[in-house]
Coordinates of C-alpha atoms in Angstrom, one line a residue:
M24 CA 208.0 73.0 -83.4
F25 CA 205.9 76.0 -82.0
K26 CA 208.2 78.2 -83.6
S27 CA 208.5 77.2 -86.9
R28 CA 204.6 76.8 -86.9
F29 CA 204.8 80.6 -86.2
L30 CA 207.2 81.3 -89.0
L31 CA 205.3 79.3 -91.4
M32 CA 201.7 80.8 -90.7
F33 CA 203.9 84.0 -90.8
S34 CA 205.1 83.3 -94.4
L35 CA 202.1 82.1 -95.4
L36 CA 200.4 85.6 -94.3
L37 CA 203.1 88.0 -96.5
A38 CA 202.2 85.7 -99.0
I39 CA 198.9 86.7 -99.2
G40 CA 199.0 90.0 -98.6
L41 CA 201.6 90.6 -101.3
I42 CA 199.3 88.2 -104.0
L43 CA 196.5 90.5 -102.7
G44 CA 198.8 94.0 -103.1
A45 CA 199.1 92.6 -106.4
C46 CA 195.5 92.2 -107.2
G47 CA 194.5 95.3 -106.4
S48 CA 197.3 96.9 -108.3
S49 CA 196.6 95.1 -111.5
E50 CA 192.9 96.4 -110.8
D51 CA 194.1 99.7 -110.4
G52 CA 195.9 99.8 -113.7
G53 CA 192.7 98.1 -115.5
E54 CA 190.9 101.4 -114.9
A55 CA 193.5 103.8 -115.7
G56 CA 194.4 101.3 -118.8
G57 CA 190.2 101.8 -119.6
D58 CA 190.3 105.6 -119.4
T59 CA 193.6 105.1 -121.9
N60 CA 191.1 102.8 -124.2
E61 CA 187.8 105.0 -123.5
K62 CA 190.0 108.1 -124.5
E63 CA 191.9 106.3 -127.7
E64 CA 188.4 105.6 -128.9
K65 CA 187.2 108.8 -128.9
E66 CA 189.6 109.9 -130.9
Q67 CA 188.9 107.3 -133.1
T68 CA 185.3 108.2 -133.5
S69 CA 186.0 111.5 -134.0
G70 CA 187.9 110.5 -137.7
E71 CA 191.1 111.9 -136.5
G72 CA 192.9 109.0 -134.3
N73 CA 192.7 106.9 -137.1
G74 CA 193.4 108.7 -139.7
D75 CA 190.4 108.1 -140.9
F76 CA 188.1 111.0 -142.9
S77 CA 184.7 111.9 -142.1
V78 CA 182.0 114.6 -143.9
A79 CA 178.7 116.0 -143.7
M80 CA 176.5 118.4 -144.4
V81 CA 173.5 120.6 -143.6
T82 CA 171.1 121.2 -145.8
D83 CA 168.3 123.6 -146.3
V84 CA 165.1 124.1 -145.7
G85 CA 164.5 122.1 -148.9
G86 CA 165.6 119.1 -147.2
V87 CA 167.8 116.2 -148.7
D88 CA 164.6 114.6 -150.9
D89 CA 163.9 117.9 -152.7
K90 CA 164.9 115.8 -156.2
S91 CA 166.5 119.2 -156.7
F92 CA 169.8 121.0 -155.1
N93 CA 170.2 119.7 -151.4
Q94 CA 169.4 115.7 -153.0
S95 CA 172.2 116.5 -155.7
A96 CA 174.4 117.1 -153.0
W97 CA 172.9 114.2 -150.8
E98 CA 174.3 112.0 -153.8
G99 CA 177.7 113.4 -154.0
L100 CA 178.4 112.6 -150.3
Q101 CA 176.9 109.0 -151.0
A102 CA 179.6 108.8 -154.0
F103 CA 181.9 109.6 -152.0
G104 CA 181.4 107.0 -149.1
E105 CA 180.7 104.7 -151.3
E106 CA 184.2 105.6 -153.2
H107 CA 185.7 104.8 -149.8
G108 CA 183.8 102.6 -148.3
L109 CA 182.3 104.6 -145.6
S110 CA 178.2 104.3 -144.5
K111 CA 175.9 106.7 -143.7
G112 CA 176.5 108.0 -139.9
E113 CA 179.8 105.8 -140.5
G114 CA 182.0 108.1 -141.9
F115 CA 179.7 110.4 -143.8
D116 CA 176.0 111.7 -143.3
Y117 CA 173.6 114.9 -143.2
A118 CA 171.5 117.2 -140.9
Q119 CA 168.5 118.6 -142.6
S120 CA 167.6 122.1 -141.7
E121 CA 163.5 123.0 -140.9
S122 CA 163.8 126.2 -140.9
D123 CA 166.7 129.2 -141.1
A124 CA 167.3 129.1 -137.5
D125 CA 168.3 125.5 -137.5
Y126 CA 171.0 126.0 -139.5
T127 CA 173.7 127.4 -137.6
T128 CA 172.6 125.0 -134.4
N129 CA 173.0 121.7 -137.2
I130 CA 176.6 123.0 -138.0
N131 CA 177.6 123.3 -134.4
R132 CA 176.1 120.1 -134.1
L133 CA 178.1 118.3 -136.7
V134 CA 181.6 120.1 -135.1
R135 CA 180.7 118.3 -132.2
Q136 CA 180.2 115.4 -133.6
D137 CA 184.0 115.8 -134.5
Y138 CA 183.2 115.6 -138.5
N139 CA 186.3 116.3 -140.3
L140 CA 184.7 118.5 -143.0
I141 CA 181.0 119.9 -142.8
F142 CA 179.5 121.1 -146.1
G143 CA 176.1 124.0 -146.2
I144 CA 174.2 123.6 -149.0
G145 CA 172.7 126.8 -150.2
Y146 CA 173.8 130.2 -150.3
L147 CA 171.5 131.3 -146.9
L148 CA 173.8 128.9 -144.8
Q149 CA 177.1 131.2 -145.7
P150 CA 176.7 133.4 -142.6
A151 CA 176.1 130.5 -139.9
I152 CA 179.2 128.6 -142.0
E153 CA 181.3 131.9 -141.7
E154 CA 180.0 132.2 -138.2
V155 CA 180.7 128.5 -136.9
A156 CA 184.0 128.2 -138.7
A157 CA 185.9 131.5 -137.5
Q158 CA 184.8 129.7 -134.0
Y159 CA 186.8 126.4 -135.3
P160 CA 189.8 126.8 -137.1
D161 CA 191.1 123.5 -136.8
T162 CA 187.6 122.3 -138.5
K163 CA 187.4 121.9 -142.8
F164 CA 184.0 124.2 -143.7
S165 CA 182.6 124.1 -147.6
V166 CA 179.5 126.5 -148.6
V167 CA 177.7 125.4 -151.5
D168 CA 176.3 128.2 -154.4
S169 CA 178.3 131.5 -152.3
V170 CA 181.4 132.5 -151.2
A171 CA 181.9 133.0 -147.6
K172 CA 185.5 133.8 -145.7
G173 CA 187.5 132.4 -143.6
D174 CA 191.3 130.3 -144.6
N175 CA 189.0 127.0 -143.4
V176 CA 186.4 127.8 -145.8
A177 CA 186.1 126.8 -149.5
S178 CA 183.6 128.2 -151.7
V179 CA 181.7 126.2 -154.1
T180 CA 180.0 128.5 -157.4
F181 CA 178.5 127.4 -160.9
K182 CA 178.0 129.4 -163.4
E183 CA 174.3 128.7 -163.8
H184 CA 173.6 131.8 -165.9
Q185 CA 175.5 129.3 -168.7
G186 CA 173.3 126.6 -168.1
S187 CA 170.2 129.0 -167.9
F188 CA 171.0 130.5 -170.9
L189 CA 170.8 127.0 -172.7
A190 CA 167.6 126.3 -171.5
G191 CA 166.3 129.8 -172.7
V192 CA 167.7 128.9 -175.9
A193 CA 165.7 125.3 -175.6
A194 CA 162.6 127.0 -174.4
A195 CA 162.3 129.8 -177.5
K196 CA 162.6 126.3 -180.1
K197 CA 159.7 124.2 -178.2
T198 CA 157.4 126.9 -177.6
K199 CA 154.3 127.7 -179.9
T200 CA 152.8 130.3 -178.3
N201 CA 156.3 132.2 -178.0
K202 CA 155.1 132.8 -173.9
I203 CA 158.3 131.4 -172.1
G204 CA 157.9 131.2 -167.9
F205 CA 160.3 131.6 -164.7
V206 CA 159.6 130.7 -161.4
G207 CA 162.4 131.7 -159.0
G208 CA 162.5 130.8 -155.3
V209 CA 163.7 133.2 -153.5
D210 CA 164.4 136.7 -155.6
G211 CA 168.2 137.0 -154.8
D212 CA 171.6 137.6 -156.2
L213 CA 172.0 133.6 -156.8
I214 CA 168.5 133.2 -158.5
N215 CA 169.0 136.4 -160.6
K216 CA 171.9 134.4 -162.6
F217 CA 169.2 132.0 -163.7
E218 CA 166.5 134.2 -163.8
A219 CA 169.0 136.6 -166.2
G220 CA 170.2 133.4 -168.1
Y221 CA 167.4 132.3 -169.2
V222 CA 165.8 135.3 -170.9
A223 CA 169.3 136.1 -172.5
G224 CA 169.0 133.3 -173.8
A225 CA 165.3 132.8 -175.6
K226 CA 165.9 136.7 -176.4
S227 CA 169.0 135.0 -178.6
V228 CA 166.9 133.2 -180.5
N229 CA 163.5 135.2 -180.4
P230 CA 163.7 139.2 -179.2
D231 CA 160.0 139.2 -179.6
I232 CA 159.6 136.4 -177.3
D233 CA 157.9 136.9 -174.1
V234 CA 158.8 136.1 -170.6
D235 CA 156.8 135.9 -167.6
V236 CA 159.6 136.1 -164.6
Q237 CA 157.6 135.3 -160.8
Y238 CA 159.3 134.1 -157.5
A239 CA 158.0 132.5 -154.9
E240 CA 160.0 133.6 -152.3
S241 CA 160.4 130.3 -150.6
F242 CA 162.6 127.1 -151.5
A243 CA 160.0 124.9 -150.1
A244 CA 156.5 126.2 -150.8
A245 CA 155.5 123.0 -153.8
D246 CA 151.7 124.4 -153.2
K247 CA 152.8 128.3 -154.2
G248 CA 155.1 126.7 -156.9
K249 CA 151.7 125.1 -158.3
L250 CA 150.0 128.2 -158.7
I251 CA 152.2 130.7 -160.0
A252 CA 152.4 127.6 -162.7
S253 CA 148.6 127.1 -162.5
N254 CA 148.2 131.0 -163.6
M255 CA 151.2 130.9 -165.8
Y256 CA 149.8 127.8 -168.3
S257 CA 146.3 129.3 -168.0
K258 CA 147.5 132.6 -169.8
G259 CA 149.0 130.4 -172.9
I260 CA 152.6 129.7 -171.7
D261 CA 153.3 126.6 -172.6
V262 CA 157.4 126.2 -171.5
I263 CA 158.3 127.0 -167.3
Y264 CA 162.1 127.1 -166.2
H265 CA 162.1 127.1 -162.5
A266 CA 164.9 127.5 -160.3
S267 CA 163.0 127.1 -156.5
G268 CA 163.9 123.8 -155.0
A269 CA 161.4 122.3 -153.5
T270 CA 158.7 124.4 -154.5
G271 CA 159.4 123.4 -158.6
N272 CA 157.8 119.8 -157.3
G273 CA 154.1 121.8 -157.8
V274 CA 155.7 123.4 -160.9
F275 CA 155.8 120.1 -161.9
A276 CA 152.7 118.5 -160.2
Q277 CA 150.6 121.2 -161.9
A278 CA 152.0 120.5 -164.8
K279 CA 151.5 117.0 -165.3
D280 CA 147.6 117.9 -164.1
L281 CA 146.4 119.8 -166.9
K282 CA 148.3 117.5 -168.8
K283 CA 145.9 114.4 -168.0
N284 CA 143.2 116.6 -168.6
N285 CA 144.1 118.2 -172.0
P286 CA 146.4 115.6 -173.7
D287 CA 147.0 117.2 -176.4
E288 CA 147.9 120.4 -175.1
D289 CA 152.0 122.1 -174.5
Y290 CA 152.6 122.1 -170.7
W291 CA 156.2 122.0 -170.4
V292 CA 158.8 122.3 -167.6
I293 CA 162.7 122.7 -167.7
G294 CA 164.3 121.4 -164.4
V295 CA 167.1 122.3 -162.2
D296 CA 170.6 121.2 -161.0
R297 CA 169.9 117.8 -161.3
D298 CA 168.3 115.4 -164.3
Q299 CA 164.3 115.8 -163.2
Y300 CA 163.2 113.6 -166.2
E301 CA 161.8 111.6 -163.8
E302 CA 160.2 114.4 -161.6
G303 CA 157.9 114.6 -165.1
A304 CA 156.9 111.2 -166.0
I305 CA 153.1 110.6 -166.5
E306 CA 151.4 107.6 -167.5
D307 CA 153.0 107.1 -171.8
T308 CA 153.8 110.4 -171.4
N309 CA 156.4 113.4 -169.8
V310 CA 156.1 116.7 -169.0
T311 CA 159.7 117.2 -168.6
L312 CA 161.7 119.4 -171.4
T313 CA 165.2 118.9 -170.6
S314 CA 166.5 120.1 -167.2
M315 CA 169.3 122.5 -166.5
V316 CA 172.2 120.4 -164.8
K317 CA 174.6 121.6 -162.6
R318 CA 176.1 119.1 -160.9
V319 CA 176.6 120.2 -157.1
D320 CA 177.3 116.3 -156.6
I321 CA 180.7 116.3 -158.4
A322 CA 181.6 119.6 -156.9
V323 CA 180.9 118.0 -153.3
Q324 CA 182.2 114.8 -154.2
D325 CA 185.2 116.2 -155.7
V326 CA 186.0 119.1 -152.4
A327 CA 185.2 116.3 -150.0
N328 CA 188.5 114.1 -151.8
Q329 CA 190.8 116.9 -151.9
A330 CA 190.2 117.4 -148.4
K331 CA 191.2 113.3 -148.0
Q332 CA 194.3 113.8 -149.2
G333 CA 195.1 116.9 -147.8
E334 CA 195.1 119.4 -150.7
F335 CA 191.6 121.0 -149.1
P336 CA 191.4 124.3 -151.1
G337 CA 190.5 126.8 -147.5
G338 CA 189.9 130.3 -148.2
K339 CA 189.5 129.2 -151.9
V340 CA 186.3 129.9 -154.5
L341 CA 186.1 126.9 -156.7
E342 CA 183.9 128.0 -159.7
Y343 CA 182.4 124.7 -162.2
G344 CA 181.0 125.9 -165.6
L345 CA 180.3 124.8 -169.3
D346 CA 183.9 124.4 -170.3
D347 CA 184.6 121.6 -167.5
D348 CA 180.9 119.9 -168.1
A349 CA 179.6 120.6 -164.2
I350 CA 176.8 122.6 -166.2
S351 CA 175.2 120.9 -168.9
I352 CA 171.8 120.1 -170.7
A353 CA 170.1 117.3 -169.9
R354 CA 168.8 115.2 -173.0
T355 CA 166.6 112.6 -171.1
N356 CA 164.0 113.2 -173.1
E357 CA 164.6 112.1 -176.5
E358 CA 161.1 112.7 -178.4
A359 CA 160.3 116.1 -176.6
L360 CA 164.3 117.7 -177.2
N361 CA 164.2 117.1 -181.0
E362 CA 168.0 117.2 -183.2
E363 CA 166.5 121.3 -184.6
I364 CA 166.6 122.5 -180.4
I365 CA 170.0 120.5 -180.1
A366 CA 172.0 121.5 -182.3
A367 CA 170.8 125.3 -181.4
V368 CA 171.9 124.5 -177.8
E369 CA 175.3 122.8 -179.1
D370 CA 175.8 126.2 -181.3
W371 CA 175.0 128.4 -178.7
K372 CA 177.1 126.4 -176.0
E373 CA 180.4 126.9 -178.8
K374 CA 179.3 130.8 -178.6
I375 CA 180.0 130.8 -174.4
V376 CA 182.6 128.2 -174.6
N377 CA 184.8 130.0 -177.2
G378 CA 184.0 133.9 -175.5
D379 CA 182.0 135.1 -178.3
V380 CA 178.7 134.9 -176.4
E381 CA 178.9 136.6 -172.9
V382 CA 176.3 135.5 -171.1
P383 CA 174.8 138.0 -167.9
S384 CA 174.6 137.6 -164.4
N385 CA 172.3 140.1 -163.4
R386 CA 169.4 142.3 -164.7
D387 CA 171.6 145.4 -165.4
D388 CA 173.9 142.9 -167.2
L389 CA 171.0 141.1 -169.1
K390 CA 168.8 144.7 -169.5
T391 CA 172.5 146.0 -171.7
Y392 CA 172.6 142.3 -173.4
V393 CA 168.9 142.3 -174.6
D394 CA 168.9 146.2 -175.7
S395 CA 171.7 145.3 -178.1
L396 CA 170.3 142.1 -179.7

């Protein structure tokens, strides 16, 4: 009897031990499974683990709401996100730069966040894009408005001089004083393209027209843009074309201030990069004559889609111009941009697209062009 009870007790203890051992084994396995799940979750949030695609951009100092270049690029990313059912922070995003020192830091941060494609918006980011791209060959990069080295970098450029030429035609046809102005951001090869095209277009209409060219040496100095515009308008200039990012906000502000106080006088502004008609709105009128529209949004969306489809144009230079409607002149202000001006713009556009006119893209070529008129 005792022996039977002992055997029964031993059997029960052995069974309990086996059960506890099994529970312990299951608990250990759960921890290992948790590690695996955590790893899989990390891979999925990277945009690679589950086949998703993520894209981000780094602004220059003008910021994402500069009402110009950066804003247009951000609109392109938003359109890409909407097209693919993504949301800000979940598939696409941006990093804003407050100074030049932020470029490399912001790009590296986005790399660590595992974005598949990272845009550098503006030629000022080209050195930083090249540097980081060389360190991360498996990440895709793109720089807008410059050409960067690297098989994993796509360079997006535009024929800004062509659109600026048409802006010059419009300005020359609109001015009553034969005095027009150009406000540039930073004086360099890129903005010189805008300047050369604008002057060439205006001189093609009227070789004797006076074009005042000034640079703010910043894309984020609205106060300086306002001051330059004030000086220009005070000298009788009645049309100003700006290619200066957020600095151009000051040009618009000055034109609107003057128009409020002198409603019978002309203080026109030609916007840049995107249709800046809204920036010129004032009561029952508008000081925006037109805008040289550069479809940065379309280019950004296009490159992002190519990358998502496995057709990323790494190592290539993409150039968008008049012939593919990536460059154009806005016609939003129908009262200001009359039929005569539109006809002249279309005539010169046809000559450019057909190759009858070679628009200068730098100051040396501009001098040669003007001398030939």
